[in-house]
Amino acid sequence: MNNNNTSAIFITGNSRSGTTMLAKILGKNPLVFMFYELHFFEQWWYPEKEIKKITKEEAVDLFSKIISLQREGFLAERNPTQFYKEATKFFEVNPKSSITAPQVFMDFLLYESMLHNKIIPCEQTPRNLFFIEEISVLYPHAKII
C-alpha cells in the first residue's frame, strides 16, 4: 500500500457550515469513500516539528483506535481491542521499516476506503481547518476543501 501519491480529500470548515453535507455529496461518487469525523489531528496526534517514529505496537494500537472510531462512532463507548487482530494483520501484510502516526492515519484511510471498493478517501473533520498547513506538507497530493 503506497500512500505517497494519494489524492485524499480533506473537508474543513467551521462547525455547522455544511462540511458533512459536502462530504455526503462527494461520497456519492463511486470512487470516493466518506469518513465520519475522525479528529486525528487533535486527538490522536498533534503536529510537531519533528515527526517521531512509532513502534509497530504503537501503530497497531493507533490503527485499532481509528478503526473503532470510524466503525463504532465518535460518541459511542468504543472497544478498540476488538480490532487489534485486524490492525496487526494489516501491518503484517504491509510491513514498514519506519512508521509515523500520520502514515498510520493515511494507511487507515486507504485501507478502509478499499474495504468499501473505493479509492479516494474523504475525511471531513471541520477542525482540520486548523491543520491545513500540516495536511498539505504530510499529504502533498491531498485536496483540501
PDB file of C-alpha atoms in Angstrom:
ATOM      1  CA  MET A   1       0.000   0.000   0.000  1.00  0.00           C
ATOM      2  CA  ASN A   2       1.554   3.266  -1.116  1.00  0.00           C
ATOM      3  CA  ASN A   3       0.256   6.488   0.366  1.00  0.00           C
ATOM      4  CA  ASN A   4       2.836   8.840  -1.158  1.00  0.00           C
ATOM      5  CA  ASN A   5       0.698   9.707  -4.196  1.00  0.00           C
ATOM      6  CA  THR A   6      -2.703   9.550  -2.580  1.00  0.00           C
ATOM      7  CA  SER A   7      -5.342  12.030  -3.624  1.00  0.00           C
ATOM      8  CA  ALA A   8      -7.267  12.035  -0.377  1.00  0.00           C
ATOM      9  CA  ILE A   9      -9.816  14.761   0.230  1.00  0.00           C
ATOM     10  CA  PHE A  10      -9.898  16.701   3.490  1.00  0.00           C
ATOM     11  CA  ILE A  11     -13.017  18.799   4.047  1.00  0.00           C
ATOM     12  CA  THR A  12     -12.526  21.558   6.605  1.00  0.00           C
ATOM     13  CA  GLY A  13     -14.561  24.481   7.812  1.00  0.00           C
ATOM     14  CA  ASN A  14     -16.428  25.978  10.690  1.00  0.00           C
ATOM     15  CA  SER A  15     -18.810  23.803  12.645  1.00  0.00           C
ATOM     16  CA  ARG A  16     -22.323  23.767  11.233  1.00  0.00           C
ATOM     17  CA  SER A  17     -21.089  25.130   7.887  1.00  0.00           C
ATOM     18  CA  GLY A  18     -22.095  22.199   5.674  1.00  0.00           C
ATOM     19  CA  THR A  19     -18.957  20.034   5.805  1.00  0.00           C
ATOM     20  CA  THR A  20     -20.974  16.850   6.381  1.00  0.00           C
ATOM     21  CA  MET A  21     -23.365  17.684   3.560  1.00  0.00           C
ATOM     22  CA  LEU A  22     -20.459  18.346   1.196  1.00  0.00           C
ATOM     23  CA  ALA A  23     -18.823  15.048   2.206  1.00  0.00           C
ATOM     24  CA  LYS A  24     -22.085  13.190   1.569  1.00  0.00           C
ATOM     25  CA  ILE A  25     -22.335  14.761  -1.883  1.00  0.00           C
ATOM     26  CA  LEU A  26     -18.732  13.795  -2.725  1.00  0.00           C
ATOM     27  CA  GLY A  27     -19.367  10.354  -1.220  1.00  0.00           C
ATOM     28  CA  LYS A  28     -21.973   9.731  -3.937  1.00  0.00           C
ATOM     29  CA  ASN A  29     -19.088   9.450  -6.389  1.00  0.00           C
ATOM     30  CA  PRO A  30     -18.330   5.736  -6.920  1.00  0.00           C
ATOM     31  CA  LEU A  31     -14.607   6.367  -6.286  1.00  0.00           C
ATOM     32  CA  VAL A  32     -14.964   8.341  -3.035  1.00  0.00           C
ATOM     33  CA  PHE A  33     -15.452   6.918   0.459  1.00  0.00           C
ATOM     34  CA  MET A  34     -16.797   9.341   3.047  1.00  0.00           C
ATOM     35  CA  PHE A  35     -15.426   9.033   6.560  1.00  0.00           C
ATOM     36  CA  TYR A  36     -17.015  10.299   9.726  1.00  0.00           C
ATOM     37  CA  GLU A  37     -15.273  12.988  11.745  1.00  0.00           C
ATOM     38  CA  LEU A  38     -12.084  11.271  12.909  1.00  0.00           C
ATOM     39  CA  HIS A  39     -10.394  14.191  14.734  1.00  0.00           C
ATOM     40  CA  PHE A  40      -6.972  12.651  14.102  1.00  0.00           C
ATOM     41  CA  PHE A  41      -5.013  15.912  14.247  1.00  0.00           C
ATOM     42  CA  GLU A  42      -6.272  16.989  17.610  1.00  0.00           C
ATOM     43  CA  GLN A  43      -6.986  13.787  19.484  1.00  0.00           C
ATOM     44  CA  TRP A  44      -4.637  11.076  18.203  1.00  0.00           C
ATOM     45  CA  TRP A  45      -1.676  13.122  17.034  1.00  0.00           C
ATOM     46  CA  TYR A  46      -0.788  16.758  17.402  1.00  0.00           C
ATOM     47  CA  PRO A  47       1.548  18.277  14.797  1.00  0.00           C
ATOM     48  CA  GLU A  48       5.139  18.590  15.881  1.00  0.00           C
ATOM     49  CA  LYS A  49       8.266  19.965  14.241  1.00  0.00           C
ATOM     50  CA  GLU A  50       9.982  16.611  14.000  1.00  0.00           C
ATOM     51  CA  ILE A  51       7.639  13.726  13.348  1.00  0.00           C
ATOM     52  CA  LYS A  52       8.559  10.927  15.709  1.00  0.00           C
ATOM     53  CA  LYS A  53       8.748   7.318  14.625  1.00  0.00           C
ATOM     54  CA  ILE A  54       6.488   4.930  16.491  1.00  0.00           C
ATOM     55  CA  THR A  55       6.824   1.219  17.156  1.00  0.00           C
ATOM     56  CA  LYS A  56       4.804  -1.415  15.345  1.00  0.00           C
ATOM     57  CA  GLU A  57       2.868  -1.993  18.579  1.00  0.00           C
ATOM     58  CA  GLU A  58       2.025   1.715  18.824  1.00  0.00           C
ATOM     59  CA  ALA A  59       0.982   1.696  15.162  1.00  0.00           C
ATOM     60  CA  VAL A  60      -1.309  -1.304  15.734  1.00  0.00           C
ATOM     61  CA  ASP A  61      -2.818   0.428  18.769  1.00  0.00           C
ATOM     62  CA  LEU A  62      -3.427   3.671  16.841  1.00  0.00           C
ATOM     63  CA  PHE A  63      -4.817   1.841  13.798  1.00  0.00           C
ATOM     64  CA  SER A  64      -7.203  -0.081  16.091  1.00  0.00           C
ATOM     65  CA  LYS A  65      -8.396   3.120  17.739  1.00  0.00           C
ATOM     66  CA  ILE A  66      -9.084   4.798  14.402  1.00  0.00           C
ATOM     67  CA  ILE A  67     -10.937   1.722  13.111  1.00  0.00           C
ATOM     68  CA  SER A  68     -13.047   1.776  16.278  1.00  0.00           C
ATOM     69  CA  LEU A  69     -13.798   5.466  15.863  1.00  0.00           C
ATOM     70  CA  GLN A  70     -14.897   5.059  12.243  1.00  0.00           C
ATOM     71  CA  ARG A  71     -16.934   1.895  12.720  1.00  0.00           C
ATOM     72  CA  GLU A  72     -18.412   2.448  16.183  1.00  0.00           C
ATOM     73  CA  GLY A  73     -18.826   6.231  16.127  1.00  0.00           C
ATOM     74  CA  PHE A  74     -17.364   9.253  17.874  1.00  0.00           C
ATOM     75  CA  LEU A  75     -19.857   9.299  20.727  1.00  0.00           C
ATOM     76  CA  ALA A  76     -20.058   5.531  21.215  1.00  0.00           C
ATOM     77  CA  GLU A  77     -18.428   3.633  24.028  1.00  0.00           C
ATOM     78  CA  ARG A  78     -15.742   2.181  21.791  1.00  0.00           C
ATOM     79  CA  ASN A  79     -13.743  -1.012  22.192  1.00  0.00           C
ATOM     80  CA  PRO A  80     -10.596  -0.734  20.031  1.00  0.00           C
ATOM     81  CA  THR A  81      -9.216  -4.056  21.310  1.00  0.00           C
ATOM     82  CA  GLN A  82     -11.717  -5.909  19.143  1.00  0.00           C
ATOM     83  CA  PHE A  83      -9.856  -4.506  16.116  1.00  0.00           C
ATOM     84  CA  TYR A  84      -6.280  -5.402  17.232  1.00  0.00           C
ATOM     85  CA  LYS A  85      -6.242  -8.605  15.200  1.00  0.00           C
ATOM     86  CA  GLU A  86      -7.296  -6.760  12.040  1.00  0.00           C
ATOM     87  CA  ALA A  87      -4.744  -3.992  12.664  1.00  0.00           C
ATOM     88  CA  THR A  88      -1.968  -6.498  13.376  1.00  0.00           C
ATOM     89  CA  LYS A  89      -2.749  -8.325  10.146  1.00  0.00           C
ATOM     90  CA  PHE A  90      -2.630  -5.037   8.226  1.00  0.00           C
ATOM     91  CA  PHE A  91       0.924  -4.353   9.391  1.00  0.00           C
ATOM     92  CA  GLU A  92       1.979  -7.941   8.695  1.00  0.00           C
ATOM     93  CA  VAL A  93       0.715  -7.669   5.112  1.00  0.00           C
ATOM     94  CA  ASN A  94       2.086  -4.119   4.732  1.00  0.00           C
ATOM     95  CA  PRO A  95       5.381  -4.115   6.641  1.00  0.00           C
ATOM     96  CA  LYS A  96       7.147  -0.791   7.083  1.00  0.00           C
ATOM     97  CA  SER A  97      10.706  -0.087   8.113  1.00  0.00           C
ATOM     98  CA  SER A  98       9.736   3.256   9.624  1.00  0.00           C
ATOM     99  CA  ILE A  99       6.288   4.198  10.946  1.00  0.00           C
ATOM    100  CA  THR A 100       4.851   7.563  11.982  1.00  0.00           C
ATOM    101  CA  ALA A 101       1.372   8.395  13.266  1.00  0.00           C
ATOM    102  CA  PRO A 102       0.469  10.440  10.140  1.00  0.00           C
ATOM    103  CA  GLN A 103       1.447   7.447   7.966  1.00  0.00           C
ATOM    104  CA  VAL A 104      -0.776   5.183  10.047  1.00  0.00           C
ATOM    105  CA  PHE A 105      -3.646   7.624   9.581  1.00  0.00           C
ATOM    106  CA  MET A 106      -3.298   7.712   5.798  1.00  0.00           C
ATOM    107  CA  ASP A 107      -2.826   3.934   5.698  1.00  0.00           C
ATOM    108  CA  PHE A 108      -6.101   3.603   7.582  1.00  0.00           C
ATOM    109  CA  LEU A 109      -7.924   5.985   5.224  1.00  0.00           C
ATOM    110  CA  LEU A 110      -6.749   3.998   2.208  1.00  0.00           C
ATOM    111  CA  TYR A 111      -7.429   0.637   3.843  1.00  0.00           C
ATOM    112  CA  GLU A 112     -10.968   1.469   4.925  1.00  0.00           C
ATOM    113  CA  SER A 113     -11.730   3.009   1.520  1.00  0.00           C
ATOM    114  CA  MET A 114     -10.542  -0.145  -0.235  1.00  0.00           C
ATOM    115  CA  LEU A 115     -12.734  -2.289   2.042  1.00  0.00           C
ATOM    116  CA  HIS A 116     -15.671  -0.363   0.579  1.00  0.00           C
ATOM    117  CA  ASN A 117     -14.375  -0.724  -3.002  1.00  0.00           C
ATOM    118  CA  LYS A 118     -13.443   2.961  -3.193  1.00  0.00           C
ATOM    119  CA  ILE A 119     -10.060   4.516  -3.950  1.00  0.00           C
ATOM    120  CA  ILE A 120     -10.366   8.121  -2.736  1.00  0.00           C
ATOM    121  CA  PRO A 121     -10.745   8.720   0.995  1.00  0.00           C
ATOM    122  CA  CYS A 122     -12.740  11.802   2.000  1.00  0.00           C
ATOM    123  CA  GLU A 123     -12.210  12.834   5.630  1.00  0.00           C
ATOM    124  CA  GLN A 124     -14.461  15.592   6.893  1.00  0.00           C
ATOM    125  CA  THR A 125     -13.430  16.829  10.325  1.00  0.00           C
ATOM    126  CA  PRO A 126     -14.249  20.563  10.341  1.00  0.00           C
ATOM    127  CA  ARG A 127     -11.450  21.308  12.848  1.00  0.00           C
ATOM    128  CA  ASN A 128      -8.889  20.188  10.273  1.00  0.00           C
ATOM    129  CA  LEU A 129      -9.184  23.833   9.277  1.00  0.00           C
ATOM    130  CA  PHE A 130      -6.559  24.469  11.954  1.00  0.00           C
ATOM    131  CA  PHE A 131      -4.174  21.926  10.407  1.00  0.00           C
ATOM    132  CA  ILE A 132      -4.261  22.845   6.712  1.00  0.00           C
ATOM    133  CA  GLU A 133      -0.531  23.588   6.582  1.00  0.00           C
ATOM    134  CA  GLU A 134       0.348  20.268   8.227  1.00  0.00           C
ATOM    135  CA  ILE A 135      -2.037  18.314   5.987  1.00  0.00           C
ATOM    136  CA  SER A 136      -0.508  19.894   2.861  1.00  0.00           C
ATOM    137  CA  VAL A 137       3.011  19.010   3.990  1.00  0.00           C
ATOM    138  CA  LEU A 138       2.198  15.483   5.175  1.00  0.00           C
ATOM    139  CA  TYR A 139      -0.022  14.601   2.208  1.00  0.00           C
ATOM    140  CA  PRO A 140       1.146  16.756  -0.721  1.00  0.00           C
ATOM    141  CA  HIS A 141      -1.271  15.167  -3.204  1.00  0.00           C
ATOM    142  CA  ALA A 142      -4.319  15.641  -0.982  1.00  0.00           C
ATOM    143  CA  LYS A 143      -7.086  18.036  -1.887  1.00  0.00           C
ATOM    144  CA  ILE A 144      -8.291  20.386   0.834  1.00  0.00           C
ATOM    145  CA  ILE A 145     -11.727  21.951   0.662  1.00  0.00           C
TER     146      ILE A 145
END
